[in-house]
Amino acid sequence: MADRLVVLHQGQLPPRAEEFERLADTVYATEQELPLLLPGADALLCWHSLTTAVAAAWPEDPDLAPGWVHVAAAGVDSLLFPALVDNPAVTLTNSRGVYDGPIAEYVLGLILALAKDFPGSWEHQRRREWRPRDSERVGGRTALVWGTGPIGRAVARVLRAVGMRVTGVGRTARADDPDFGTVHASSAVRAALAEADYVVLAAPLTPATRLMVDASVLAAMKPGARLVNVGRGALVDEEALVRHLADGRLAGAALDVFAQEPLPAASPLWDMPGVIVSPHTAGEVTGWRADLADLFLDNLRRRAEGRPLRNVVDKERGYVMERGSVLEGTATAAQPG
């Protein structure tokens, strides 16, 4: 008998939905419908990934919980609630690998926009003002990438390609990493912060990383440095960031993620000089939804055939522990941040 699959959506169904239906007994649920449809399901696809509805709808009886939950995102923080994490019968997988290249390109674009002051140029163009001025080089500048998983590694490779000096921050220090060269331990990050012109956040949100960039970390950053966040908004103490930007100690920030999304209209970040705000779209490129659907379909076929699933998340740590995309063999553990 085919699995009963529940697809949580937000009004827009995934591409390839007809293929889901051929492989599983598929039903579609909004957040409001999920409490009625989730109990007794074999599998749950969180196509709508930034939601608290799964925790609210999760069956009280562990035997009625789905045995497999897949999220159409790299981050799984919204699914790390106790009833799911503590149930050994539930396997959690994510969409690791889909976003690596797009986010790396986006980070490069943000750094170039900050260094070249493209927002200022666009404002001068809007006003029909001819205002020649110098801009900054990115070649030779230092970037510290906090989070050495696949997205952080893709970022490091792209930034190195334009001549930036790149180091990383991970759980453990090492000196011979193939992408970062030097990786600093997160417990000893302050010395590295003092040398970095750009600090790029690409870590997952876990209990260990929540608010990891607090006032003391911002104070340890090099004067005139800039912060780029493509991880999760809750990695950063936003109030402290606003203070450090307002007093001029930091030159700017490029933020794609925020503690509250959408970013409230009253947030001072919208209007601060040197700040670029984007609406959590760093990984969204042409065809990205089809790529997410293809990855899920591969896992759906694997489950039907009894083969290992791709991107199995360590629920205690909150991220995939293997550098390879399939949990089999002897891949090397990746560092989250």
GROMACS .gro file of C-alpha atoms in nm, residues 44 54 58 66 69 79-92 315:
model
   20
   44LEU     CA    1   0.458   1.513   0.562
   54VAL     CA    2   0.333   2.162   1.226
   58TRP     CA    3   0.135   1.740   1.572
   66PRO     CA    4   0.416   1.066   1.040
   69VAL     CA    5   0.891   1.475   0.755
   79LEU     CA    6   1.039   2.171   1.313
   80LEU     CA    7   1.269   2.113   1.607
   81PHE     CA    8   0.991   2.091   1.865
   82PRO     CA    9   1.019   1.822   2.136
   83ALA     CA   10   0.746   1.585   2.016
   84LEU     CA   11   0.916   1.548   1.677
   85VAL     CA   12   1.277   1.558   1.796
   86ASP     CA   13   1.220   1.307   2.078
   87ASN     CA   14   1.029   1.054   1.866
   88PRO     CA   15   1.288   0.808   1.731
   89ALA     CA   16   1.037   0.677   1.476
   90VAL     CA   17   1.029   1.013   1.292
   91THR     CA   18   1.293   1.082   1.026
   92LEU     CA   19   1.347   1.446   0.930
  315LYS     CA   20   1.745   1.619   1.510
   0.00000   0.00000   0.00000
